[in-house]
XYZ file of C-alpha atoms in Angstrom:
659
model
C 0.000 0.000 0.000
C 1.233 3.471 -0.802
C 0.647 6.357 1.592
C 1.407 10.062 1.496
C 1.981 12.864 3.962
C 2.976 16.485 3.495
C 5.701 17.073 6.081
C 8.874 19.158 6.125
C 7.959 20.594 2.711
C 6.851 17.452 1.006
C 5.059 14.193 0.630
C 6.689 11.890 3.177
C 5.843 8.570 4.825
C 7.542 7.510 8.068
C 6.352 4.518 10.093
C 7.240 3.281 13.538
C 7.221 -0.481 14.234
C 4.334 -1.328 16.518
C 2.460 -4.323 17.871
C -1.248 -4.970 18.284
C -3.261 -7.868 19.578
C -5.662 -9.604 17.211
C -9.361 -10.065 17.832
C -10.987 -13.132 16.350
C -14.694 -13.370 15.603
C -16.663 -16.599 15.324
C -17.069 -17.870 11.773
C -14.219 -15.819 10.378
C -13.769 -15.940 6.615
C -11.597 -14.160 4.086
C -13.006 -11.959 1.298
C -13.158 -13.425 -2.203
C -10.298 -11.255 -3.541
C -8.002 -12.608 -0.820
C -9.103 -16.211 -1.375
C -8.436 -15.810 -5.095
C -5.000 -14.286 -4.482
C -4.106 -17.041 -2.018
C -4.925 -19.731 -4.592
C -2.281 -18.490 -7.041
C 0.530 -20.791 -8.078
C 3.850 -19.688 -6.560
C 7.074 -19.920 -8.596
C 10.205 -21.369 -7.033
C 12.317 -18.675 -5.406
C 15.720 -18.650 -3.727
C 15.698 -19.673 -0.071
C 16.528 -16.139 1.067
C 13.231 -14.714 -0.248
C 11.057 -14.195 2.885
C 7.731 -13.766 1.108
C 5.905 -13.181 -2.146
C 3.318 -10.477 -2.754
C 0.267 -12.172 -4.245
C -1.657 -8.950 -4.885
C -0.862 -5.268 -4.470
C -3.828 -3.253 -5.682
C -4.892 0.355 -5.264
C -8.157 1.696 -6.718
C -8.595 5.483 -6.678
C -11.850 7.237 -7.516
C -12.307 11.023 -7.837
C -15.852 12.213 -7.228
C -17.427 15.276 -8.807
C -17.025 17.174 -5.509
C -13.254 16.684 -5.607
C -12.867 13.965 -2.975
C -10.682 10.913 -3.506
C -11.746 7.487 -2.287
C -8.936 4.922 -2.260
C -9.366 1.187 -1.780
C -6.196 -0.799 -1.159
C -6.060 -4.589 -1.186
C -2.822 -6.342 -0.343
C -1.899 -10.000 0.114
C 1.455 -11.603 0.895
C 2.453 -15.234 1.420
C 5.083 -15.914 4.074
C 7.803 -18.153 2.630
C 10.141 -18.215 5.656
C 9.933 -17.427 9.352
C 12.126 -14.390 8.677
C 9.192 -13.019 6.702
C 6.749 -12.798 9.614
C 7.317 -9.037 9.875
C 5.603 -8.718 6.493
C 2.251 -9.336 8.179
C 1.565 -5.712 9.112
C -1.131 -3.419 7.691
C -0.600 0.346 7.722
C -2.984 3.063 6.603
C -1.966 6.720 6.599
C -4.358 9.667 6.834
C -4.368 13.419 7.481
C -6.503 14.529 10.401
C -7.591 17.774 8.728
C -8.584 16.393 5.339
C -8.860 12.636 5.400
C -10.160 9.609 7.204
C -9.933 5.856 7.156
C -13.396 4.536 6.435
C -12.411 0.979 7.174
C -9.387 -1.225 7.785
C -9.399 -4.975 8.243
C -6.902 -7.811 7.945
C -6.956 -11.589 7.690
C -4.676 -14.592 8.033
C -5.297 -17.715 5.977
C -3.447 -20.576 7.668
C -1.973 -23.550 5.850
C -4.952 -25.669 6.921
C -7.359 -23.173 5.319
C -8.708 -21.698 8.548
C -8.997 -17.921 8.806
C -8.284 -15.372 11.494
C -9.832 -11.927 11.055
C -8.625 -8.669 12.620
C -11.329 -6.050 13.060
C -11.344 -2.473 14.375
C -10.596 -3.643 17.912
C -7.162 -4.758 16.646
C -6.233 -1.335 15.265
C -3.688 1.035 16.795
C -3.815 4.712 15.789
C -0.392 6.384 16.076
C 1.512 9.464 14.937
C 3.414 8.895 11.702
C 6.202 11.453 12.178
C 7.764 11.839 15.650
C 9.043 15.310 14.691
C 5.559 16.610 13.864
C 4.351 18.373 17.037
C 0.792 18.786 15.789
C 0.382 15.067 14.928
C -1.712 15.847 11.858
C -0.420 12.836 9.962
C -1.444 9.574 11.601
C -1.316 5.878 10.832
C -3.682 3.053 11.639
C -1.802 -0.193 12.203
C -2.755 -3.866 12.433
C 0.217 -6.052 13.388
C -0.260 -9.793 12.846
C 3.436 -10.685 12.726
C 3.292 -12.770 15.910
C 0.407 -14.858 14.548
C 1.816 -15.959 11.194
C 4.192 -18.703 10.158
C 5.703 -20.154 7.015
C 3.041 -20.853 4.401
C 0.462 -18.463 5.885
C -1.162 -15.765 3.760
C -1.688 -12.326 5.272
C -3.980 -9.808 3.617
C -5.572 -6.485 4.418
C -8.014 -4.022 2.931
C -8.182 -0.280 3.577
C -10.735 2.244 2.366
C -9.701 5.868 2.856
C -11.028 9.261 1.854
C -9.206 12.574 1.422
C -8.999 15.828 -0.491
C -6.088 15.884 -2.967
C -3.719 18.834 -2.856
C -2.654 18.119 -6.461
C -4.159 16.142 -9.294
C -1.093 13.915 -9.319
C -0.192 10.516 -7.952
C 2.510 7.842 -8.086
C 2.507 4.072 -7.894
C 5.500 1.843 -7.142
C 4.727 -1.573 -8.563
C 6.793 -3.575 -6.065
C 9.142 -3.596 -3.098
C 12.107 -5.983 -2.958
C 9.693 -8.900 -2.788
C 8.605 -10.762 -5.907
C 5.097 -9.667 -6.870
C 2.561 -11.704 -8.817
C 0.017 -8.956 -9.515
C 0.438 -5.193 -9.030
C -2.378 -2.943 -10.162
C -3.276 0.753 -9.944
C -6.653 1.953 -11.197
C -8.011 5.482 -11.474
C -11.659 6.419 -11.958
C -12.290 10.047 -12.989
C -15.377 12.175 -13.627
C -16.701 12.284 -17.180
C -14.607 14.532 -19.392
C -11.413 14.011 -17.408
C -8.258 12.313 -18.676
C -5.058 10.934 -17.148
C -1.504 10.820 -18.455
C 1.288 8.737 -17.011
C 5.072 8.714 -17.133
C 6.872 5.422 -16.519
C 10.067 5.495 -14.519
C 12.662 2.723 -14.131
C 11.736 0.652 -17.130
C 9.714 0.244 -20.318
C 6.492 2.218 -20.606
C 3.528 0.784 -18.762
C 0.465 1.703 -20.797
C -2.934 1.801 -19.118
C -6.063 0.028 -20.197
C -8.591 2.820 -20.787
C -12.364 2.606 -20.698
C -13.897 6.086 -20.841
C -12.557 7.924 -17.815
C -11.350 4.739 -16.112
C -7.678 3.737 -16.257
C -5.849 0.597 -15.136
C -2.082 0.106 -15.017
C -0.976 -3.456 -14.279
C 2.177 -5.548 -14.132
C 2.524 -9.235 -13.331
C 5.198 -11.701 -12.300
C 7.768 -9.206 -11.051
C 10.979 -10.858 -9.916
C 12.586 -10.107 -6.535
C 15.033 -7.211 -6.289
C 17.986 -8.490 -4.269
C 19.708 -6.244 -1.702
C 23.272 -5.633 -2.868
C 26.089 -3.429 -1.536
C 26.264 0.074 -3.048
C 22.981 -0.511 -4.865
C 20.383 2.148 -5.758
C 17.272 2.167 -3.598
C 14.294 0.040 -4.601
C 12.272 3.070 -5.713
C 14.925 3.656 -8.382
C 14.939 0.044 -9.510
C 11.318 -1.106 -9.379
C 8.888 0.064 -12.085
C 7.094 3.248 -11.065
C 4.491 5.448 -12.705
C 3.803 9.139 -12.168
C 0.310 10.290 -13.069
C -1.263 13.656 -13.914
C -5.007 13.964 -14.352
C -7.503 16.704 -15.057
C -10.319 17.929 -17.375
C -9.880 17.182 -21.059
C -10.414 20.833 -21.972
C -8.360 23.983 -21.571
C -11.597 25.858 -20.901
C -11.946 24.129 -17.530
C -9.363 25.772 -15.268
C -7.667 23.415 -12.827
C -5.372 24.886 -10.167
C -4.073 21.498 -9.063
C -1.956 20.641 -12.098
C 1.464 21.835 -13.303
C 2.525 22.301 -16.912
C 6.298 22.468 -16.265
C 8.911 23.113 -13.601
C 8.644 26.896 -13.838
C 4.949 26.482 -13.084
C 5.852 24.506 -9.945
C 8.437 27.103 -8.916
C 5.959 29.959 -9.313
C 3.367 28.116 -7.231
C 5.899 27.473 -4.458
C 7.107 31.089 -4.583
C 3.626 32.302 -3.640
C 4.007 30.333 -0.402
C 7.560 31.447 0.362
C 7.819 35.105 -0.601
C 5.291 36.488 1.945
C 7.121 34.661 4.756
C 10.423 36.539 4.301
C 9.890 39.235 6.943
C 12.782 41.479 7.933
C 11.926 43.406 11.088
C 14.237 45.138 13.528
C 14.979 41.901 15.369
C 15.970 40.037 12.180
C 18.178 42.901 10.989
C 19.809 43.284 14.411
C 20.530 39.551 14.602
C 22.185 39.605 11.200
C 24.423 42.506 12.256
C 25.275 40.773 15.545
C 26.218 37.500 13.851
C 28.432 39.157 11.244
C 30.114 41.762 13.422
C 33.822 41.820 12.621
C 33.345 39.621 9.541
C 34.785 41.231 6.438
C 34.383 38.765 3.580
C 31.139 37.617 2.020
C 31.917 33.974 2.832
C 32.648 34.744 6.489
C 29.286 36.455 6.841
C 27.453 33.574 5.172
C 29.262 31.066 7.399
C 28.341 32.968 10.574
C 24.672 33.089 9.654
C 24.650 29.498 8.398
C 26.140 28.164 11.633
C 23.574 30.047 13.706
C 20.621 28.710 11.702
C 21.962 25.157 11.716
C 22.112 25.201 15.510
C 18.465 26.168 15.940
C 16.393 23.293 17.278
C 14.642 21.217 14.635
C 10.895 20.949 15.282
C 8.113 20.444 12.732
C 4.683 21.969 13.264
C 2.572 21.099 10.231
C -0.933 22.477 10.686
C -3.219 22.411 7.656
C -0.864 20.145 5.712
C -3.609 19.001 3.368
C -4.232 22.608 2.336
C -0.612 23.251 1.347
C 0.836 24.285 4.688
C 3.269 21.383 4.584
C 4.981 23.379 1.852
C 4.728 26.780 3.529
C 7.391 28.069 5.931
C 6.526 30.084 8.990
C 7.393 33.808 8.965
C 11.124 34.388 9.368
C 10.736 36.754 12.326
C 8.566 34.204 14.150
C 11.142 31.447 13.632
C 13.856 33.730 15.007
C 11.824 34.674 18.093
C 10.797 31.079 18.836
C 14.256 29.633 18.184
C 13.130 26.505 16.346
C 11.757 25.338 13.027
C 11.866 22.670 10.357
C 13.947 22.649 7.162
C 11.827 25.153 5.251
C 11.647 27.444 8.313
C 15.432 27.408 8.653
C 16.006 28.104 4.968
C 13.491 30.928 5.099
C 15.068 32.510 8.195
C 18.543 32.295 6.681
C 17.241 33.949 3.543
C 15.814 36.839 5.585
C 19.031 37.297 7.597
C 21.092 37.373 4.398
C 18.667 39.699 2.663
C 19.033 42.213 5.500
C 22.752 42.272 4.559
C 21.845 42.745 0.880
C 22.810 39.160 -0.014
C 20.180 37.488 -2.206
C 19.185 33.892 -1.583
C 16.525 31.480 -2.821
C 14.847 28.448 -1.259
C 15.586 25.148 -2.978
C 13.304 22.104 -2.762
C 15.184 18.814 -2.864
C 14.788 15.128 -2.043
C 16.864 14.137 0.976
C 18.294 10.639 1.134
C 18.426 9.723 -2.541
C 20.205 11.922 -5.058
C 18.678 10.084 -8.031
C 15.042 10.149 -6.915
C 13.822 13.360 -8.612
C 12.985 12.941 -12.298
C 12.935 15.882 -14.683
C 10.216 14.382 -16.857
C 7.517 14.777 -14.184
C 6.953 18.315 -12.880
C 5.581 17.903 -9.365
C 6.283 19.376 -5.909
C 5.569 15.960 -4.448
C 9.022 14.790 -5.591
C 10.656 16.731 -2.738
C 10.904 16.191 1.010
C 13.462 18.764 2.108
C 14.375 22.430 1.713
C 17.843 23.982 1.466
C 19.097 27.339 0.197
C 20.941 28.824 -2.810
C 22.921 31.985 -2.005
C 23.949 34.399 -4.750
C 27.667 35.090 -4.300
C 30.284 37.294 -5.910
C 33.440 36.045 -7.673
C 35.444 36.632 -4.482
C 33.689 33.730 -2.730
C 35.269 30.347 -3.412
C 33.722 27.028 -2.379
C 33.219 23.509 -3.716
C 29.434 23.828 -3.658
C 29.010 26.782 -6.025
C 27.067 26.221 -9.228
C 26.578 28.508 -12.233
C 22.947 29.464 -12.889
C 22.079 30.672 -16.417
C 20.477 33.923 -15.200
C 21.425 34.337 -11.541
C 25.111 33.539 -11.932
C 27.090 31.978 -9.079
C 24.973 30.228 -6.418
C 26.383 28.739 -3.222
C 24.288 25.713 -2.198
C 23.888 25.039 1.526
C 21.788 22.835 3.803
C 20.773 24.948 6.798
C 19.376 21.891 8.606
C 22.316 19.465 8.657
C 24.392 20.474 11.729
C 27.428 18.448 10.617
C 28.021 19.949 7.153
C 29.255 23.567 7.230
C 28.834 26.286 4.599
C 30.892 25.405 1.523
C 30.061 21.701 1.697
C 26.888 19.716 0.979
C 25.683 16.358 2.372
C 26.647 13.603 -0.033
C 23.040 12.353 -0.241
C 22.089 15.725 -1.790
C 25.029 16.044 -4.153
C 24.222 15.544 -7.818
C 20.475 15.753 -7.156
C 17.986 17.572 -9.300
C 16.344 20.272 -7.179
C 13.803 23.062 -7.591
C 14.972 26.657 -7.340
C 11.922 28.482 -5.998
C 11.492 31.821 -7.753
C 8.656 33.285 -9.775
C 11.143 34.684 -12.331
C 14.199 32.415 -12.269
C 12.708 29.196 -10.934
C 13.099 25.732 -12.342
C 14.950 22.466 -11.969
C 18.695 22.783 -11.350
C 21.520 20.339 -10.722
C 23.251 20.205 -7.358
C 27.053 20.377 -7.121
C 29.317 17.364 -6.664
C 32.398 17.872 -4.552
C 35.698 16.516 -5.847
C 37.493 13.462 -4.405
C 40.290 15.765 -3.205
C 37.769 17.709 -1.126
C 36.198 14.627 0.459
C 39.443 13.108 1.616
C 41.105 11.364 4.509
C 44.811 11.765 5.213
C 46.197 9.238 7.686
C 49.680 8.940 9.167
C 50.491 5.859 11.215
C 53.679 5.206 13.196
C 54.112 1.714 14.692
C 56.786 0.042 16.778
C 56.689 -3.756 16.467
C 58.458 -5.857 19.093
C 60.154 -9.208 18.506
C 57.241 -10.769 20.437
C 54.749 -9.488 17.856
C 53.325 -6.807 20.149
C 52.796 -3.386 18.602
C 52.227 0.147 19.837
C 51.779 3.292 17.863
C 49.890 6.395 16.862
C 47.283 7.121 14.224
C 46.721 10.699 13.096
C 43.815 11.345 10.763
C 42.859 14.584 9.039
C 39.470 14.393 7.343
C 37.797 16.976 5.128
C 34.520 17.397 3.256
C 31.893 14.751 3.769
C 34.447 12.435 5.331
C 34.838 14.980 8.130
C 31.041 15.362 8.343
C 30.772 11.614 8.978
C 33.433 11.791 11.714
C 31.808 14.916 13.203
C 28.377 13.266 13.345
C 29.856 10.162 14.973
C 31.736 12.208 17.573
C 28.888 14.568 18.496
C 26.162 11.945 18.657
C 27.967 9.650 21.109
C 29.042 10.056 24.702
C 32.841 10.137 25.235
C 32.838 6.562 26.536
C 30.716 5.261 23.645
C 32.842 7.146 21.128
C 35.960 5.543 22.609
C 34.326 2.122 22.222
C 33.578 2.834 18.551
C 37.211 3.792 17.883
C 38.462 0.768 19.775
C 36.095 -1.436 17.791
C 37.488 0.003 14.551
C 41.021 -0.791 15.735
C 40.222 -4.346 16.833
C 38.839 -5.215 13.392
C 42.431 -5.050 12.169
C 44.377 -5.713 15.365
C 42.738 -8.210 17.697
C 42.828 -7.108 21.314
C 43.929 -3.547 20.509
C 43.597 -1.008 23.322
C 43.129 2.727 22.990
C 45.642 4.462 25.253
C 44.867 8.050 24.310
C 42.215 9.662 22.151
C 41.951 13.273 20.979
C 39.694 14.979 18.442
C 39.709 18.437 16.869
C 36.627 19.690 15.058
C 37.471 22.239 12.344
C 34.159 23.109 10.641
C 35.543 26.486 9.556
C 37.802 24.771 7.031
C 35.650 21.666 6.570
C 37.908 19.459 8.688
C 37.976 17.009 11.580
C 41.119 15.520 13.153
C 41.493 12.301 15.137
C 44.639 11.292 17.054
C 44.883 7.843 18.649
C 47.593 6.152 20.667
C 47.114 2.386 20.875
C 48.716 -0.966 21.575
C 48.028 -4.608 20.729
C 49.803 -7.378 22.620
C 49.569 -10.076 19.958
C 49.571 -8.553 16.501
C 52.462 -10.326 14.793
C 52.858 -14.096 14.813
C 56.193 -15.646 15.807
C 56.832 -18.896 13.931
C 59.496 -21.471 14.963
C 61.194 -18.717 16.985
C 62.693 -17.608 13.673
C 60.050 -15.770 11.666
C 57.821 -12.829 12.592
C 54.788 -12.480 10.310
C 52.258 -9.628 10.337
C 49.807 -7.832 8.086
C 51.100 -4.350 7.293
C 47.677 -2.636 7.236
C 46.579 -2.254 10.849
C 43.434 -0.200 10.301
C 41.266 -0.304 7.210
C 38.834 2.145 5.727
C 35.759 2.612 7.911
C 33.481 2.311 4.894
C 35.194 -0.620 3.278
C 33.603 -2.168 0.193
C 32.864 -5.887 0.207
C 31.717 -7.247 -3.152
C 31.810 -10.987 -2.680
C 28.905 -12.213 -4.815
C 29.846 -13.836 -8.113
C 27.053 -12.074 -10.024
C 25.267 -8.754 -9.769
C 21.725 -7.634 -10.664
C 21.728 -3.931 -9.773
C 23.919 -0.962 -10.716
C 26.719 0.143 -8.380
C 26.760 3.694 -6.984
C 29.926 5.461 -5.832
C 30.391 8.753 -3.976
C 33.462 10.924 -4.494
C 36.196 10.397 -1.918
C 39.909 9.883 -1.514
C 42.231 8.396 1.071
C 45.991 8.770 1.421
C 47.911 6.885 4.081
C 51.514 6.672 5.202
C 52.576 3.921 7.614
C 56.041 3.719 9.153
C 57.033 0.550 10.989
C 60.020 0.617 13.315
C 61.287 -2.968 13.224
C 63.006 -4.950 16.002
C 66.772 -4.733 15.689
C 67.266 -8.495 15.807
C 65.066 -9.065 12.731
C 65.501 -8.181 9.090
C 63.022 -7.979 6.218
C 62.595 -11.267 4.370
C 59.417 -10.590 2.381
C 57.131 -7.616 1.692
C 54.052 -7.350 -0.540
C 54.589 -6.258 -4.108
C 53.839 -2.727 -5.241
C 50.266 -2.431 -6.515
C 48.792 0.116 -8.924
C 45.221 -0.220 -10.216
C 43.442 2.232 -12.505
C 39.796 2.184 -13.567
C 37.316 4.687 -14.937
C 35.654 4.946 -11.515
C 38.789 5.141 -9.389
C 42.397 4.243 -8.706
C 44.441 2.526 -6.008
C 48.146 2.374 -5.288
C 50.268 0.764 -2.579
C 54.062 0.826 -2.323
C 56.387 -0.829 0.217
C 59.915 0.471 0.879
C 62.564 -0.707 3.364
C 65.190 1.736 4.620
C 67.303 2.135 7.781
C 65.464 -0.548 9.724
C 62.058 0.882 8.918
C 59.250 -0.258 6.641
C 57.501 2.571 4.783
C 54.060 1.907 3.302
C 52.287 4.458 1.139
C 48.829 3.787 -0.209
C 46.041 5.820 -1.773
C 42.501 5.284 -2.978
C 40.412 7.607 -5.138
C 36.767 6.947 -6.027
C 34.805 9.125 -8.446
C 31.087 9.676 -8.090
C 29.081 7.732 -10.616
C 26.843 4.782 -11.424
C 28.334 1.586 -12.862
C 26.070 -0.736 -14.813
C 25.750 -4.382 -13.670
C 27.502 -5.604 -16.833
C 30.707 -4.018 -15.526
C 30.452 -5.719 -12.142
C 33.367 -8.114 -12.854
C 35.601 -5.067 -13.414
C 34.491 -3.466 -10.143
C 34.796 -6.706 -8.205
C 38.293 -7.311 -9.568
C 39.298 -3.770 -8.574
C 38.315 -4.249 -4.932
C 39.544 -7.860 -4.821
C 43.023 -6.687 -5.786
C 42.879 -4.039 -3.074
C 41.846 -6.627 -0.486
C 44.596 -8.983 -1.634
C 47.206 -6.234 -1.358
C 46.050 -5.257 2.123
C 45.975 -8.866 3.371
C 49.432 -9.816 2.046
C 51.846 -10.348 4.959
C 55.233 -8.921 5.822
C 57.767 -11.578 6.875
C 60.731 -10.783 9.124
C 63.535 -13.257 9.753
C 65.674 -13.359 12.885
C 69.245 -12.300 12.234
C-alpha cells in the first residue's frame, strides 16, 4: 500500500514499528479477492526470499465534488519465518482532510482456517515523531506474531481525502517478488489521465472512458546488494497527472512544467520573508567583525543550523506542509523545520543585501527526482541557494544561467558547514523556488580531493609481535562530516568504544591508550589522534620468523563485493584516502618478504600501494580515489576485480627473519 503525507515541505511517509493484539470473531472468513490471491501458483524462489506479494492493488476514484476514495487490497504469502514481519497493515491519513473509512486484515493458515482482525485490533499512532501537531497519523494492524511459514496475510483499507494536487505515483513492487500489481483510477466524465513510466519500459494503461488501469505481473525479486540504488529507483514506477480534457476548464491542481511549480511554491515562500528590527539586528550581531562575504554567510549558516529542529505542520492538506513560517517568528521562537530554517537564513542574508533562494530537494536519494515529471511531491526537504560574488570560493558553487554563481547550503544538517553539501544531496535535481528564475537545477558534486582522509600511522613492532603506535587522521569534506556526526552523537565513553572497535577489526585485542579529536568546521575538517597498543599482533613462527599484516586499520566504509554475479547498478560517492605507515622494526630481525607494489586504474577510481625498506624501517604508502558515478551491472566483474586486488594487497603479509 502506498501512503502520502505532506511534512517538512513534502510528501513523506515515516512509520514506527508497533504491535497490536488480534481479535478473532466466530465464523471468520476471508473476502473473495483474498481467497483468489491465495490460490495463485507460486514460482520457485531462492531460499533467502522471505515472502511473495500475491496482490498489491490500489483503486482510486475522484468524485465530482473533488474527494478521492482509495481502496487498497494487499496480500502476501510468508515463505520463511524471517518473513513474519511482512504481516503488518498500515494506513496513513491526514486529520484535517482525510479519514480511514475501514481497515481490516486476515490470516489464511496452511490448513485453510482464517483469522480476522477487526477495528478492535487497530492502533492509531503518529506517523512522524518530529511533527508536534500530529496531523499525519497511521492506523496499524500487526499480525506478525500470529503468522508462520506458508500463511497468507492480507488487508483491505478504504480511505477518503482531499487531494492537494491532481497527481499521484505508484510503485509496482518492493524488494519482494510480486505476482500482480495494479493501480486503477476512476475520474469524472470529461477528465483524462496521463502517465510517465520510470525505471523501465512504458507501462500503458487500459482505458475505458474515464477509467484507467495500469498493471504488471510476475515481477521478480530485487535483491539487496552493496552500493545498490534504492528500490524506488529500480522497481517500475508510474507518475500520473489527471484533469479535465479541456483547456476551458481551469484546474489549479496541475502543473505544466517546472517553472509552473516554482511559481506556485514562490507564492508560499515570498510572503514569509519578513525582515523586522529583530531580524536585521541579529544579522548585524552575527556578522560583526566579519569582512568577507563567505565569512558572513558562514556565521549566519552556523547560527541557523544550531536552531532546534521541530516540525509543526498544521493544515498540511491545504498546502501548509509546503509553507514556511514567517522568518521573524522562527527567530523569536528559536526553532523550526527545514523550510523554516532556509526561510530565516534567507531573511538574515537579505538584511545584509545578499540574495538567496529556497531550494526544494529530495533528501536521502540523489537520483530520486525525475525531470520528466513536474511535481512538488518529488521533494521532502528544503535547502538554500545563495547568490555570491566572484570573491567567494567554495566547492558547492554552481553557475545558474540567469542568476550567476549560487552557493548551495543545507541549513538543517548540523554536521556539514557552509561550503560543503551532504553527499546524499550532491548531484540531485532540485527546484529553485522563484517566480522569475525558478526551475529544476543540478546540485554540485564535490571533488574526491575535497572529500578526503589523510592518515599517518607510526608503529613500533616488538620481537614478540606486540605493537604500539599512533594514528593521526585529518578528514575533510563529507568524510569529516561523517566523523563529526559520529563524535557529536555519542558520549565520550561510547565514542571511545567505537574507535576501539574500529582498531580491533584489524588488530585483535587492541587497546586505545589516548584519544583526541579536533573539530574544524571552519575549514571543513575534523582531526582524530589515537595512541594504541596490541599485545599479539604479529605471529612468531618457529622462533625464527615474525609475520604480520602491514595494514593495521582499514577504511571505515570498506567495500565488500563478494557475490559472483550482480543484478543492480553500483553507486559510488566521491572520496579519496591517502595513508603513510612507518614501521620501526626490532633490531634483531631483518626484512625477508614484503608485498609487491600495486597500482590499479579504472574509470571509476584508482588505487596504489608501495612498500619500501630503509634504515630498519618499513615505509608503506597507499592511496585510494573513487569518483562519483553509477556503474552498470555488466561491468560488475571489473568493479569486483578492482576491490579484490585491493583486499589482496592489504591482506598480504610482511615476513621478518631473525638475524
